[in-house]
Amino acid sequence: MIGLFRYFRTPLTVRRSTFVTTFFFGALVSHHNLGKTLALSSGMGGAQADKQTVINSSAANMDNTDKTPQDLKLQWAGGRDVWPSVPQGNGFVSIQTKVKEGESQKASGVKSISDSSVVAVEWPDIVKNSILYGFGAYNPRGQTVADEINISQHEMLKDDIEKSIARFSSSIYWEAASIWDDSSSERGFIVAFPSKISEPSSDLDNNGTGAEGSIKLCKELAQKYDQGAIYKFEFVDGKKLVRETIAVLDEGTDAKVEIEIDQ
Protein backbone atom coordinates (compact mmCIF):
# COMPACT_ATOMS: atom_id res chain seq x y z
CA MET A 1 0.00 0.00 0.00
CA ILE A 2 3.00 2.30 -0.26
CA GLY A 3 4.56 4.14 -3.18
CA LEU A 4 8.03 3.49 -4.47
CA PHE A 5 9.61 6.51 -2.80
CA ARG A 6 8.15 5.55 0.60
CA TYR A 7 8.95 1.86 0.10
CA PHE A 8 12.71 2.41 0.15
CA ARG A 9 13.54 4.37 3.27
CA THR A 10 17.31 4.49 3.77
CA PRO A 11 19.05 7.65 2.50
CA LEU A 12 21.64 5.61 0.59
CA THR A 13 18.96 3.65 -1.24
CA VAL A 14 17.00 6.79 -2.03
CA ARG A 15 20.11 8.45 -3.42
CA ARG A 16 20.81 5.38 -5.50
CA SER A 17 17.25 5.38 -6.86
CA THR A 18 17.52 9.05 -7.83
CA PHE A 19 20.85 8.44 -9.57
CA VAL A 20 19.61 5.42 -11.48
CA THR A 21 16.44 7.18 -12.61
CA THR A 22 18.27 10.35 -13.67
CA PHE A 23 21.05 8.47 -15.43
CA PHE A 24 18.75 6.04 -17.21
CA PHE A 25 16.30 8.67 -18.47
CA GLY A 26 19.21 10.95 -19.39
CA ALA A 27 20.85 8.21 -21.44
CA LEU A 28 17.50 7.46 -23.06
CA VAL A 29 17.01 11.06 -24.14
CA SER A 30 20.53 11.30 -25.46
CA HIS A 31 20.35 8.01 -27.36
CA HIS A 32 17.08 8.84 -29.08
CA ASN A 33 17.77 12.58 -29.48
CA LEU A 34 14.54 13.48 -27.77
CA GLY A 35 15.45 16.90 -26.42
CA LYS A 36 15.26 18.06 -22.82
CA THR A 37 12.41 15.80 -21.71
CA LEU A 38 10.50 12.71 -22.74
CA ALA A 39 7.42 14.82 -23.47
CA LEU A 40 6.97 13.99 -27.14
CA SER A 41 3.82 13.60 -29.10
CA SER A 42 2.98 10.10 -30.21
CA GLY A 43 2.17 8.45 -26.90
CA MET A 44 -0.90 6.78 -25.46
CA GLY A 45 -2.76 10.04 -25.06
CA GLY A 46 -4.97 9.04 -27.96
CA ALA A 47 -6.36 10.41 -31.18
CA GLN A 48 -8.24 13.56 -30.11
CA ALA A 49 -7.58 16.46 -27.75
CA ASP A 50 -8.79 19.58 -26.03
CA LYS A 51 -7.04 22.24 -28.09
CA GLN A 52 -6.87 24.69 -25.17
CA THR A 53 -3.57 23.17 -24.01
CA VAL A 54 -2.12 22.38 -27.44
CA ILE A 55 1.12 23.94 -28.64
CA ASN A 56 2.51 23.92 -32.15
CA SER A 57 4.50 20.82 -33.09
CA SER A 58 7.12 20.37 -35.76
CA ALA A 59 7.08 17.69 -38.46
CA ALA A 60 9.35 15.62 -36.21
CA ASN A 61 6.80 15.76 -33.39
CA MET A 62 3.59 14.84 -35.17
CA ASP A 63 0.61 14.15 -32.92
CA ASN A 64 -1.89 11.29 -33.07
CA THR A 65 -4.92 13.14 -34.38
CA ASP A 66 -4.55 11.78 -37.92
CA LYS A 67 -3.97 8.19 -36.83
CA THR A 68 -6.63 5.52 -37.14
CA PRO A 69 -7.35 3.04 -34.33
CA GLN A 70 -5.37 0.46 -36.31
CA ASP A 71 -2.40 2.84 -36.52
CA LEU A 72 -2.52 3.40 -32.77
CA LYS A 73 -2.96 -0.31 -32.10
CA LEU A 74 0.22 -1.15 -34.02
CA GLN A 75 2.16 1.74 -32.51
CA TRP A 76 1.27 0.91 -28.93
CA ALA A 77 1.64 -2.85 -29.39
CA GLY A 78 5.12 -2.29 -30.82
CA GLY A 79 6.28 0.00 -28.02
CA ARG A 80 9.35 -0.47 -25.87
CA ASP A 81 9.14 -0.14 -22.08
CA VAL A 82 11.77 1.57 -19.94
CA TRP A 83 11.77 0.84 -16.20
CA PRO A 84 14.82 2.54 -14.66
CA SER A 85 14.33 1.45 -11.04
CA VAL A 86 12.45 -1.81 -10.54
CA PRO A 87 12.49 -3.07 -6.91
CA GLN A 88 14.60 -6.21 -6.56
CA GLY A 89 15.80 -7.49 -3.19
CA ASN A 90 17.42 -4.64 -1.28
CA GLY A 91 18.00 -2.54 -4.37
CA PHE A 92 16.86 -1.90 -7.92
CA VAL A 93 17.37 -3.19 -11.43
CA SER A 94 16.96 -1.29 -14.68
CA ILE A 95 14.98 -2.89 -17.48
CA GLN A 96 14.24 -2.03 -21.09
CA THR A 97 11.91 -4.32 -23.01
CA LYS A 98 11.27 -5.17 -26.63
CA VAL A 99 8.54 -7.10 -28.40
CA LYS A 100 9.48 -10.73 -28.86
CA GLU A 101 9.26 -11.69 -32.50
CA GLY A 102 6.75 -14.47 -33.07
CA GLU A 103 4.15 -15.71 -35.47
CA SER A 104 1.31 -13.86 -33.71
CA GLN A 105 3.17 -10.56 -33.81
CA LYS A 106 4.21 -11.03 -37.43
CA ALA A 107 0.65 -11.85 -38.41
CA SER A 108 -0.67 -8.66 -36.82
CA GLY A 109 2.04 -6.49 -38.33
CA VAL A 110 3.78 -5.79 -35.02
CA LYS A 111 7.55 -5.81 -35.37
CA SER A 112 10.36 -5.98 -32.86
CA ILE A 113 12.30 -2.72 -32.49
CA SER A 114 15.57 -4.47 -31.78
CA ASP A 115 17.36 -7.31 -33.57
CA SER A 116 19.48 -8.12 -30.51
CA SER A 117 20.02 -11.85 -29.98
CA VAL A 118 21.45 -11.45 -26.47
CA VAL A 119 19.82 -13.84 -24.00
CA ALA A 120 17.54 -11.89 -21.65
CA VAL A 121 18.21 -11.77 -17.93
CA GLU A 122 15.61 -13.17 -15.57
CA TRP A 123 12.59 -11.03 -14.78
CA PRO A 124 12.58 -9.57 -11.22
CA ASP A 125 10.41 -11.36 -8.66
CA ILE A 126 8.02 -8.42 -8.43
CA VAL A 127 7.28 -8.77 -12.15
CA LYS A 128 6.77 -12.52 -11.89
CA ASN A 129 4.50 -12.27 -8.87
CA SER A 130 2.41 -9.23 -9.82
CA ILE A 131 -0.12 -7.93 -12.26
CA LEU A 132 1.32 -4.69 -13.64
CA TYR A 133 -0.47 -1.75 -15.25
CA GLY A 134 1.33 0.98 -17.16
CA PHE A 135 -0.02 4.43 -18.04
CA GLY A 136 0.83 8.11 -17.83
CA ALA A 137 -0.56 11.62 -18.04
CA TYR A 138 1.50 13.16 -20.86
CA ASN A 139 -0.09 14.73 -23.95
CA PRO A 140 -3.81 14.26 -23.25
CA ARG A 141 -5.78 12.89 -26.19
CA GLY A 142 -2.66 12.58 -28.31
CA GLN A 143 -1.82 16.27 -28.60
CA THR A 144 1.62 17.67 -27.82
CA VAL A 145 1.42 20.09 -24.89
CA ALA A 146 4.03 22.28 -23.22
CA ASP A 147 6.67 20.49 -21.15
CA GLU A 148 5.58 22.23 -17.96
CA ILE A 149 2.02 20.95 -18.44
CA ASN A 150 3.21 17.39 -18.97
CA ILE A 151 5.49 17.55 -15.93
CA SER A 152 2.71 18.98 -13.79
CA GLN A 153 0.26 16.32 -14.96
CA HIS A 154 2.86 13.62 -14.32
CA GLU A 155 3.31 14.78 -10.71
CA MET A 156 -0.44 15.01 -10.17
CA LEU A 157 -0.87 11.46 -11.46
CA LYS A 158 1.87 10.26 -9.12
CA ASP A 159 -0.01 11.74 -6.17
CA ASP A 160 -3.27 10.16 -7.37
CA ILE A 161 -1.62 6.75 -7.70
CA GLU A 162 -0.05 6.94 -4.26
CA LYS A 163 -3.36 7.85 -2.63
CA SER A 164 -5.45 5.39 -4.67
CA ILE A 165 -3.40 2.23 -4.08
CA ALA A 166 -3.45 2.70 -0.29
CA ARG A 167 -6.43 0.36 -0.04
CA PHE A 168 -4.60 -2.43 -1.90
CA SER A 169 -2.38 -4.66 0.20
CA SER A 170 1.35 -4.60 -0.76
CA SER A 171 0.81 -2.64 -3.98
CA ILE A 172 3.55 -0.29 -5.17
CA TYR A 173 4.46 1.80 -8.21
CA TRP A 174 7.58 2.98 -10.01
CA GLU A 175 8.59 5.41 -12.73
CA ALA A 176 8.47 4.21 -16.32
CA ALA A 177 8.54 5.39 -19.91
CA SER A 178 7.44 4.09 -23.30
CA ILE A 179 9.33 4.50 -26.57
CA TRP A 180 7.53 4.14 -29.87
CA ASP A 181 8.82 2.98 -33.25
CA ASP A 182 9.13 6.60 -34.45
CA SER A 183 11.48 7.32 -31.48
CA SER A 184 8.94 9.50 -29.69
CA SER A 185 8.34 8.68 -26.04
CA GLU A 186 6.42 9.50 -22.88
CA ARG A 187 6.98 9.13 -19.16
CA GLY A 188 4.49 7.36 -16.93
CA PHE A 189 4.22 4.83 -14.15
CA ILE A 190 3.95 1.10 -13.52
CA VAL A 191 1.51 0.10 -10.77
CA ALA A 192 2.09 -3.41 -9.37
CA PHE A 193 -0.62 -5.46 -7.66
CA PRO A 194 0.34 -8.86 -6.18
CA SER A 195 -1.08 -11.65 -8.33
CA LYS A 196 -2.99 -13.22 -5.43
CA ILE A 197 -4.79 -9.92 -4.84
CA SER A 198 -5.47 -9.48 -8.55
CA GLU A 199 -7.17 -12.87 -8.82
CA PRO A 200 -10.99 -12.78 -9.02
CA SER A 201 -12.58 -13.03 -5.57
CA SER A 202 -16.04 -11.99 -4.54
CA ASP A 203 -14.83 -10.97 -1.08
CA LEU A 204 -12.02 -8.85 -2.47
CA ASP A 205 -14.01 -7.32 -5.28
CA ASN A 206 -16.84 -6.34 -2.95
CA ASN A 207 -14.58 -3.70 -1.45
CA GLY A 208 -12.89 -2.84 -4.73
CA THR A 209 -9.51 -4.43 -4.05
CA GLY A 210 -9.64 -7.52 -6.26
CA ALA A 211 -9.05 -8.07 -9.96
CA GLU A 212 -11.95 -5.87 -11.01
CA GLY A 213 -10.96 -3.18 -8.54
CA SER A 214 -7.34 -2.94 -9.68
CA ILE A 215 -8.03 -2.63 -13.39
CA LYS A 216 -10.96 -0.30 -12.74
CA LEU A 217 -8.72 1.99 -10.72
CA CYS A 218 -6.06 2.16 -13.44
CA LYS A 219 -8.57 2.77 -16.22
CA GLU A 220 -10.25 5.49 -14.19
CA LEU A 221 -6.94 7.25 -13.58
CA ALA A 222 -6.02 6.99 -17.25
CA GLN A 223 -9.42 8.38 -18.21
CA LYS A 224 -9.01 11.24 -15.73
CA TYR A 225 -5.86 12.27 -17.58
CA ASP A 226 -7.40 11.75 -21.05
CA GLN A 227 -5.32 8.74 -22.08
CA GLY A 228 -6.24 6.51 -24.99
CA ALA A 229 -5.17 3.18 -23.47
CA ILE A 230 -3.24 1.46 -20.69
CA TYR A 231 -0.87 -1.49 -20.62
CA LYS A 232 -1.41 -4.63 -18.56
CA PHE A 233 1.59 -6.90 -17.93
CA GLU A 234 1.10 -10.47 -16.75
CA PHE A 235 3.52 -13.37 -16.33
CA VAL A 236 2.08 -16.38 -18.18
CA ASP A 237 2.96 -20.08 -17.86
CA GLY A 238 5.76 -19.18 -15.48
CA LYS A 239 8.09 -18.18 -18.31
CA LYS A 240 6.84 -15.29 -20.44
CA LEU A 241 5.60 -11.77 -19.89
CA VAL A 242 2.57 -10.77 -21.94
CA ARG A 243 1.74 -7.10 -22.42
CA GLU A 244 -1.86 -6.28 -23.26
CA THR A 245 -3.00 -2.93 -24.61
CA ILE A 246 -6.39 -2.16 -23.06
CA ALA A 247 -8.39 0.63 -24.70
CA VAL A 248 -9.65 3.43 -22.46
CA LEU A 249 -10.70 6.34 -24.70
CA ASP A 250 -9.59 4.90 -28.07
CA GLU A 251 -11.66 1.83 -28.90
CA GLY A 252 -10.21 -0.71 -31.30
CA THR A 253 -6.63 -0.44 -30.02
CA ASP A 254 -6.60 -3.60 -27.86
CA ALA A 255 -3.71 -5.98 -28.54
CA LYS A 256 -1.51 -8.61 -26.89
CA VAL A 257 2.20 -9.23 -27.42
CA GLU A 258 4.92 -11.10 -25.60
CA ILE A 259 7.81 -8.93 -24.49
CA GLU A 260 11.33 -9.72 -23.32
CA ILE A 261 14.22 -7.90 -21.72
CA ASP A 262 16.40 -6.05 -24.23
CA GLN A 263 20.02 -5.90 -23.11
Coordinates of N, CA and C in Angstrom, one line a residue, residues 48-207:
Q48 N -7.6 12.3 -30.1 CA -8.2 13.6 -30.1 C -7.8 14.4 -28.9
A49 N -8.1 15.7 -28.9 CA -7.6 16.5 -27.7 C -8.4 17.7 -27.6
D50 N -8.3 18.3 -26.3 CA -8.8 19.6 -26.0 C -7.7 20.6 -26.5
K51 N -8.0 21.4 -27.5 CA -7.0 22.2 -28.1 C -6.6 23.4 -27.2
Q52 N -7.2 23.6 -26.1 CA -6.9 24.7 -25.2 C -5.4 24.6 -24.7
T53 N -4.9 23.4 -24.5 CA -3.6 23.2 -24.0 C -2.6 22.8 -25.1
V54 N -3.0 22.8 -26.4 CA -2.1 22.4 -27.4 C -1.1 23.4 -27.8
I55 N 0.1 23.0 -28.1 CA 1.1 23.9 -28.6 C 1.5 23.4 -30.0
N56 N 2.1 24.3 -30.8 CA 2.5 23.9 -32.2 C 3.6 22.8 -32.1
S57 N 3.5 21.9 -33.0 CA 4.5 20.8 -33.1 C 5.1 20.8 -34.5
S58 N 6.4 20.4 -34.5 CA 7.1 20.4 -35.8 C 6.8 19.1 -36.5
A59 N 7.3 18.9 -37.7 CA 7.1 17.7 -38.5 C 7.7 16.5 -37.7
A60 N 8.7 16.7 -36.9 CA 9.3 15.6 -36.2 C 8.5 15.2 -35.0
N61 N 7.6 16.0 -34.6 CA 6.8 15.8 -33.4 C 5.3 15.7 -33.7
M62 N 5.0 14.9 -34.7 CA 3.6 14.8 -35.2 C 2.7 14.2 -34.1
D63 N 1.5 14.7 -33.9 CA 0.6 14.1 -32.9 C -0.2 13.0 -33.5
N64 N -1.1 12.5 -32.7 CA -1.9 11.3 -33.1 C -3.2 11.6 -33.7
T65 N -3.6 12.8 -34.0 CA -4.9 13.1 -34.4 C -5.3 12.6 -35.7
D66 N -4.3 12.3 -36.6 CA -4.6 11.8 -37.9 C -4.4 10.3 -38.0
K67 N -4.2 9.6 -36.8 CA -4.0 8.2 -36.8 C -5.3 7.5 -36.6
T68 N -5.4 6.4 -37.3 CA -6.6 5.5 -37.1 C -6.4 4.6 -35.9
P69 N -7.5 4.0 -35.4 CA -7.4 3.0 -34.3 C -6.4 1.9 -34.7
Q70 N -6.3 1.5 -35.9 CA -5.4 0.5 -36.3 C -3.9 1.0 -36.2
D71 N -3.7 2.2 -36.6 CA -2.4 2.8 -36.5 C -1.9 2.9 -35.1
L72 N -2.8 3.3 -34.2 CA -2.5 3.4 -32.8 C -2.3 2.0 -32.2
K73 N -3.1 1.1 -32.6 CA -3.0 -0.3 -32.1 C -1.6 -0.8 -32.4
L74 N -1.1 -0.7 -33.6 CA 0.2 -1.1 -34.0 C 1.3 -0.4 -33.3
Q75 N 1.1 0.9 -33.2 CA 2.2 1.7 -32.5 C 2.3 1.3 -31.1
W76 N 1.2 1.2 -30.4 CA 1.3 0.9 -28.9 C 1.7 -0.5 -28.7
A77 N 1.2 -1.4 -29.5 CA 1.6 -2.9 -29.4 C 3.1 -3.0 -29.7
G78 N 3.7 -2.2 -30.5 CA 5.1 -2.3 -30.8 C 6.0 -1.5 -29.9
G79 N 5.5 -0.9 -28.9 CA 6.3 0.0 -28.0 C 7.3 -0.7 -27.2
R80 N 8.3 0.0 -26.7 CA 9.3 -0.5 -25.9 C 9.2 0.2 -24.5
D81 N 9.3 -0.6 -23.4 CA 9.1 -0.1 -22.1 C 10.5 0.1 -21.4
V82 N 10.6 1.2 -20.7 CA 11.8 1.6 -19.9 C 11.4 1.7 -18.5
W83 N 12.0 0.8 -17.7 CA 11.8 0.8 -16.2 C 13.1 1.1 -15.5
P84 N 13.5 2.3 -15.2 CA 14.8 2.5 -14.7 C 15.1 2.0 -13.3
S85 N 14.1 1.9 -12.4 CA 14.3 1.4 -11.0 C 13.2 0.5 -10.6
V86 N 13.4 -0.8 -10.9 CA 12.4 -1.8 -10.5 C 12.9 -2.4 -9.2
P87 N 12.1 -2.5 -8.2 CA 12.5 -3.1 -6.9 C 12.9 -4.5 -7.1
Q88 N 14.1 -4.8 -6.5 CA 14.6 -6.2 -6.6 C 15.5 -6.4 -5.3
G89 N 15.0 -7.3 -4.4 CA 15.8 -7.5 -3.2 C 15.9 -6.2 -2.4
N90 N 17.2 -5.9 -2.0 CA 17.4 -4.6 -1.3 C 17.8 -3.5 -2.2
G91 N 17.6 -3.6 -3.5 CA 18.0 -2.5 -4.4 C 17.1 -2.4 -5.6
F92 N 17.6 -2.1 -6.7 CA 16.9 -1.9 -7.9 C 17.6 -2.5 -9.1
V93 N 16.8 -2.8 -10.1 CA 17.4 -3.2 -11.4 C 16.7 -2.3 -12.5
S94 N 17.5 -2.1 -13.6 CA 17.0 -1.3 -14.7 C 16.6 -2.2 -15.8
I95 N 15.5 -2.0 -16.4 CA 15.0 -2.9 -17.5 C 14.5 -2.1 -18.7
Q96 N 14.8 -2.5 -19.9 CA 14.2 -2.0 -21.1 C 13.7 -3.2 -21.9
T97 N 12.5 -3.2 -22.3 CA 11.9 -4.3 -23.0 C 11.9 -4.1 -24.5
K98 N 11.6 -5.2 -25.2 CA 11.3 -5.2 -26.6 C 10.2 -6.2 -26.9
V99 N 9.5 -6.1 -28.0 CA 8.5 -7.1 -28.4 C 9.3 -8.3 -28.9
K100 N 8.9 -9.5 -28.4 CA 9.5 -10.7 -28.9 C 8.9 -11.1 -30.2
E101 N 9.7 -11.3 -31.2 CA 9.3 -11.7 -32.5 C 8.6 -13.1 -32.4
G102 N 7.5 -13.2 -33.1 CA 6.8 -14.5 -33.1 C 5.7 -14.5 -34.2
E103 N 5.1 -15.6 -34.4 CA 4.1 -15.7 -35.5 C 2.9 -14.8 -35.2
S104 N 2.5 -14.7 -34.0 CA 1.3 -13.9 -33.7 C 1.6 -12.4 -34.0
Q105 N 2.8 -11.9 -33.6 CA 3.2 -10.6 -33.8 C 3.4 -10.3 -35.3
K106 N 4.0 -11.2 -36.0 CA 4.2 -11.0 -37.4 C 2.9 -11.0 -38.2
A107 N 1.9 -11.8 -37.7 CA 0.6 -11.9 -38.4 C -0.1 -10.6 -38.2
S108 N 0.1 -9.9 -37.1 CA -0.7 -8.7 -36.8 C 0.1 -7.4 -37.3
G109 N 1.3 -7.6 -37.8 CA 2.0 -6.5 -38.3 C 2.9 -5.8 -37.3
V110 N 3.0 -6.4 -36.1 CA 3.8 -5.8 -35.0 C 5.2 -6.3 -35.2
K111 N 6.2 -5.4 -35.2 CA 7.5 -5.8 -35.4 C 8.4 -5.5 -34.2
S112 N 9.4 -6.3 -33.9 CA 10.4 -6.0 -32.9 C 11.2 -4.8 -33.2
I113 N 11.5 -3.9 -32.2 CA 12.3 -2.7 -32.5 C 13.8 -3.1 -32.6
S114 N 14.2 -4.1 -31.9 CA 15.6 -4.5 -31.8 C 15.8 -5.8 -32.4
D115 N 17.0 -6.0 -33.0 CA 17.4 -7.3 -33.6 C 18.4 -8.0 -32.7
S116 N 18.5 -7.5 -31.4 CA 19.5 -8.1 -30.5 C 19.2 -9.6 -30.2
S117 N 20.2 -10.4 -30.3 CA 20.0 -11.8 -30.0 C 20.6 -12.2 -28.6
V118 N 20.9 -11.2 -27.8 CA 21.5 -11.4 -26.5 C 20.4 -12.1 -25.6
V119 N 20.8 -13.1 -24.9 CA 19.8 -13.8 -24.0 C 19.4 -12.9 -22.9
A120 N 18.1 -12.8 -22.7 CA 17.5 -11.9 -21.7 C 17.9 -12.4 -20.2
V121 N 18.0 -11.4 -19.3 CA 18.2 -11.8 -17.9 C 16.9 -12.1 -17.4
E122 N 16.9 -12.7 -16.2 CA 15.6 -13.2 -15.6 C 14.8 -12.0 -15.1
W123 N 13.5 -12.1 -15.3 CA 12.6 -11.0 -14.8 C 12.7 -10.9 -13.3
P124 N 12.6 -9.7 -12.7 CA 12.6 -9.6 -11.2 C 11.4 -10.3 -10.6
D125 N 11.5 -10.7 -9.4 CA 10.4 -11.4 -8.7 C 9.1 -10.5 -8.7
I126 N 9.2 -9.2 -8.5 CA 8.0 -8.4 -8.4 C 7.2 -8.4 -9.7
V127 N 8.0 -8.6 -10.9 CA 7.3 -8.8 -12.2 C 6.6 -10.1 -12.3
K128 N 7.3 -11.2 -11.8 CA 6.8 -12.5 -11.9 C 5.5 -12.7 -11.0
N129 N 5.5 -12.0 -9.9 CA 4.5 -12.3 -8.9 C 3.4 -11.2 -8.8
S130 N 3.4 -10.3 -9.8 CA 2.4 -9.2 -9.8 C 1.7 -9.1 -11.1
I131 N 0.5 -8.4 -11.1 CA -0.1 -7.9 -12.3 C 0.3 -6.5 -12.4
L132 N 0.8 -6.1 -13.5 CA 1.3 -4.7 -13.6 C 0.4 -3.9 -14.6
Y133 N 0.2 -2.6 -14.3 CA -0.5 -1.8 -15.2 C 0.4 -0.5 -15.5
G134 N 0.5 -0.2 -16.8 CA 1.3 1.0 -17.2 C 0.5 2.1 -17.9
F135 N 0.7 3.3 -17.4 CA 0.0 4.4 -18.0 C 0.6 5.7 -17.6
G136 N 0.3 6.8 -18.2 CA 0.8 8.1 -17.8 C -0.2 9.2 -17.9
A137 N 0.3 10.5 -18.0 CA -0.6 11.6 -18.0 C -0.1 12.6 -19.1
Y138 N 1.0 12.3 -19.8 CA 1.5 13.2 -20.9 C 0.5 13.3 -22.0
N139 N 0.6 14.5 -22.7 CA -0.1 14.7 -23.9 C -1.5 14.2 -24.0
P140 N -2.4 14.8 -23.3 CA -3.8 14.3 -23.2 C -4.4 14.2 -24.6
R141 N -5.1 13.1 -24.9 CA -5.8 12.9 -26.2 C -4.8 13.0 -27.4
G142 N -3.6 12.7 -27.2 CA -2.7 12.6 -28.3 C -2.1 13.9 -28.8
Q143 N -2.3 15.0 -28.2 CA -1.8 16.3 -28.6 C -0.6 16.7 -27.8
T144 N 0.4 17.2 -28.5 CA 1.6 17.7 -27.8 C 1.3 18.9 -27.0
V145 N 1.6 18.9 -25.7 CA 1.4 20.1 -24.9 C 2.8 20.5 -24.3
A146 N 2.8 21.7 -23.7 CA 4.0 22.3 -23.2 C 4.6 21.4 -22.2
D147 N 6.0 21.4 -22.1 CA 6.7 20.5 -21.2 C 6.2 20.7 -19.7
E148 N 6.0 22.0 -19.3 CA 5.6 22.2 -18.0 C 4.2 21.6 -17.7
I149 N 3.3 21.6 -18.6 CA 2.0 21.0 -18.4 C 2.2 19.5 -18.2
N150 N 3.0 18.8 -19.1 CA 3.2 17.4 -19.0 C 3.8 17.0 -17.6
I151 N 4.8 17.8 -17.2 CA 5.5 17.5 -15.9 C 4.5 17.7 -14.8
S152 N 3.7 18.8 -14.8 CA 2.7 19.0 -13.8 C 1.7 17.8 -13.7
Q153 N 1.2 17.4 -14.9 CA 0.3 16.3 -15.0 C 0.9 15.0 -14.4
H154 N 2.1 14.8 -14.8 CA 2.9 13.6 -14.3 C 2.9 13.6 -12.8
E155 N 3.2 14.7 -12.2 CA 3.3 14.8 -10.7 C 1.9 14.6 -10.1
M156 N 0.9 15.2 -10.7 CA -0.4 15.0 -10.2 C -0.9 13.6 -10.2
L157 N -0.5 12.9 -11.3 CA -0.9 11.5 -11.5 C -0.1 10.6 -10.4
K158 N 1.1 11.0 -10.2 CA 1.9 10.3 -9.1 C 1.2 10.4 -7.8
D159 N 0.7 11.6 -7.4 CA 0.0 11.7 -6.2 C -1.3 10.9 -6.1
D160 N -2.0 10.9 -7.3 CA -3.3 10.2 -7.4 C -3.0 8.7 -7.2
I161 N -2.0 8.2 -7.8 CA -1.6 6.7 -7.7 C -1.3 6.4 -6.3
E162 N -0.5 7.2 -5.6 CA 0.0 6.9 -4.3 C -1.2 6.9 -3.3
K163 N -2.2 7.8 -3.5 CA -3.4 7.8 -2.6 C -4.3 6.7 -3.0
S164 N -4.4 6.4 -4.2 CA -5.4 5.4 -4.7 C -5.1 4.0 -4.3
I165 N -3.8 3.6 -4.3 CA -3.4 2.2 -4.1 C -3.3 1.9 -2.6
A166 N -3.6 2.9 -1.7 CA -3.5 2.7 -0.3 C -4.4 1.6 0.2
R167 N -5.5 1.4 -0.5 CA -6.4 0.4 0.0 C -6.1 -1.0 -0.5
F168 N -5.1 -1.1 -1.4 CA -4.6 -2.4 -1.9 C -3.4 -2.9 -1.1
S169 N -3.5 -4.1 -0.6 CA -2.4 -4.7 0.2 C -1.1 -4.9 -0.6
S170 N 0.0 -4.3 -0.2 CA 1.3 -4.6 -0.8 C 1.5 -4.1 -2.2
S171 N 0.7 -3.2 -2.6 CA 0.8 -2.6 -4.0 C 1.8 -1.4 -4.0
I172 N 2.6 -1.4 -5.0 CA 3.6 -0.3 -5.2 C 3.6 0.2 -6.6
Y173 N 4.3 1.3 -6.8 CA 4.5 1.8 -8.2 C 5.9 2.2 -8.4
W174 N 6.3 2.4 -9.7 CA 7.6 3.0 -10.0 C 7.5 3.7 -11.3
E175 N 8.5 4.6 -11.5 CA 8.6 5.4 -12.7 C 8.8 4.5 -13.9
A176 N 8.3 5.0 -15.1 CA 8.5 4.2 -16.3 C 8.4 5.2 -17.5
A177 N 8.7 4.6 -18.7 CA 8.5 5.4 -19.9 C 8.3 4.4 -21.0
S178 N 7.7 4.9 -22.1 CA 7.4 4.1 -23.3 C 8.1 4.8 -24.5
I179 N 8.7 4.0 -25.3 CA 9.3 4.5 -26.6 C 8.6 3.9 -27.7
W180 N 8.2 4.7 -28.7 CA 7.5 4.1 -29.9 C 8.5 4.0 -31.1
D181 N 8.0 3.3 -32.1 CA 8.8 3.0 -33.2 C 9.3 4.2 -34.0
D182 N 8.7 5.4 -33.8 CA 9.1 6.6 -34.4 C 10.1 7.4 -33.6
S183 N 10.5 6.8 -32.4 CA 11.5 7.3 -31.5 C 10.9 8.4 -30.6
S184 N 9.6 8.6 -30.7 CA 8.9 9.5 -29.7 C 8.7 8.7 -28.4
S185 N 8.4 9.4 -27.3 CA 8.3 8.7 -26.0 C 7.5 9.5 -25.0
E186 N 7.1 8.8 -24.0 CA 6.4 9.5 -22.9 C 6.8 8.8 -21.5
R187 N 6.8 9.7 -20.5 CA 7.0 9.1 -19.2 C 5.6 8.7 -18.6
G188 N 5.7 7.8 -17.6 CA 4.5 7.4 -16.9 C 4.9 6.6 -15.7
F189 N 4.0 5.6 -15.3 CA 4.2 4.8 -14.1 C 3.8 3.4 -14.4
I190 N 4.4 2.5 -13.6 CA 3.9 1.1 -13.5 C 3.4 0.9 -12.1
V191 N 2.1 0.4 -12.1 CA 1.5 0.1 -10.8 C 1.4 -1.4 -10.6
A192 N 2.0 -2.0 -9.6 CA 2.1 -3.4 -9.4 C 1.2 -3.9 -8.3
F193 N 0.3 -4.8 -8.6 CA -0.6 -5.5 -7.7 C -0.2 -6.9 -7.5
P194 N 0.0 -7.4 -6.3 CA 0.3 -8.9 -6.2 C -0.7 -9.7 -6.9
S195 N -0.2 -10.8 -7.5 CA -1.1 -11.6 -8.3 C -2.2 -12.2 -7.5
K196 N -1.9 -12.6 -6.3 CA -3.0 -13.2 -5.4 C -4.1 -12.2 -5.1
I197 N -3.8 -10.9 -5.1 CA -4.8 -9.9 -4.8 C -5.5 -9.6 -6.1
S198 N -4.9 -9.8 -7.3 CA -5.5 -9.5 -8.6 C -6.3 -10.6 -9.1
E199 N -6.3 -11.8 -8.4 CA -7.2 -12.9 -8.8 C -8.6 -12.6 -8.5
P200 N -9.6 -13.0 -9.3 CA -11.0 -12.8 -9.0 C -11.4 -13.4 -7.7
S201 N -12.1 -12.6 -6.9 CA -12.6 -13.0 -5.6 C -13.8 -12.2 -5.2
S202 N -14.9 -12.8 -4.9 CA -16.0 -12.0 -4.5 C -15.8 -11.1 -3.3
D203 N -15.1 -11.7 -2.3 CA -14.8 -11.0 -1.1 C -14.0 -9.8 -1.3
L204 N -12.9 -10.0 -2.2 CA -12.0 -8.9 -2.5 C -12.7 -7.8 -3.3
D205 N -13.4 -8.3 -4.4 CA -14.0 -7.3 -5.3 C -15.2 -6.5 -4.7
N206 N -15.8 -7.1 -3.6 CA -16.8 -6.3 -3.0 C -16.4 -5.0 -2.4
N207 N -15.1 -5.0 -2.0 CA -14.6 -3.7 -1.5 C -13.6 -3.0 -2.4

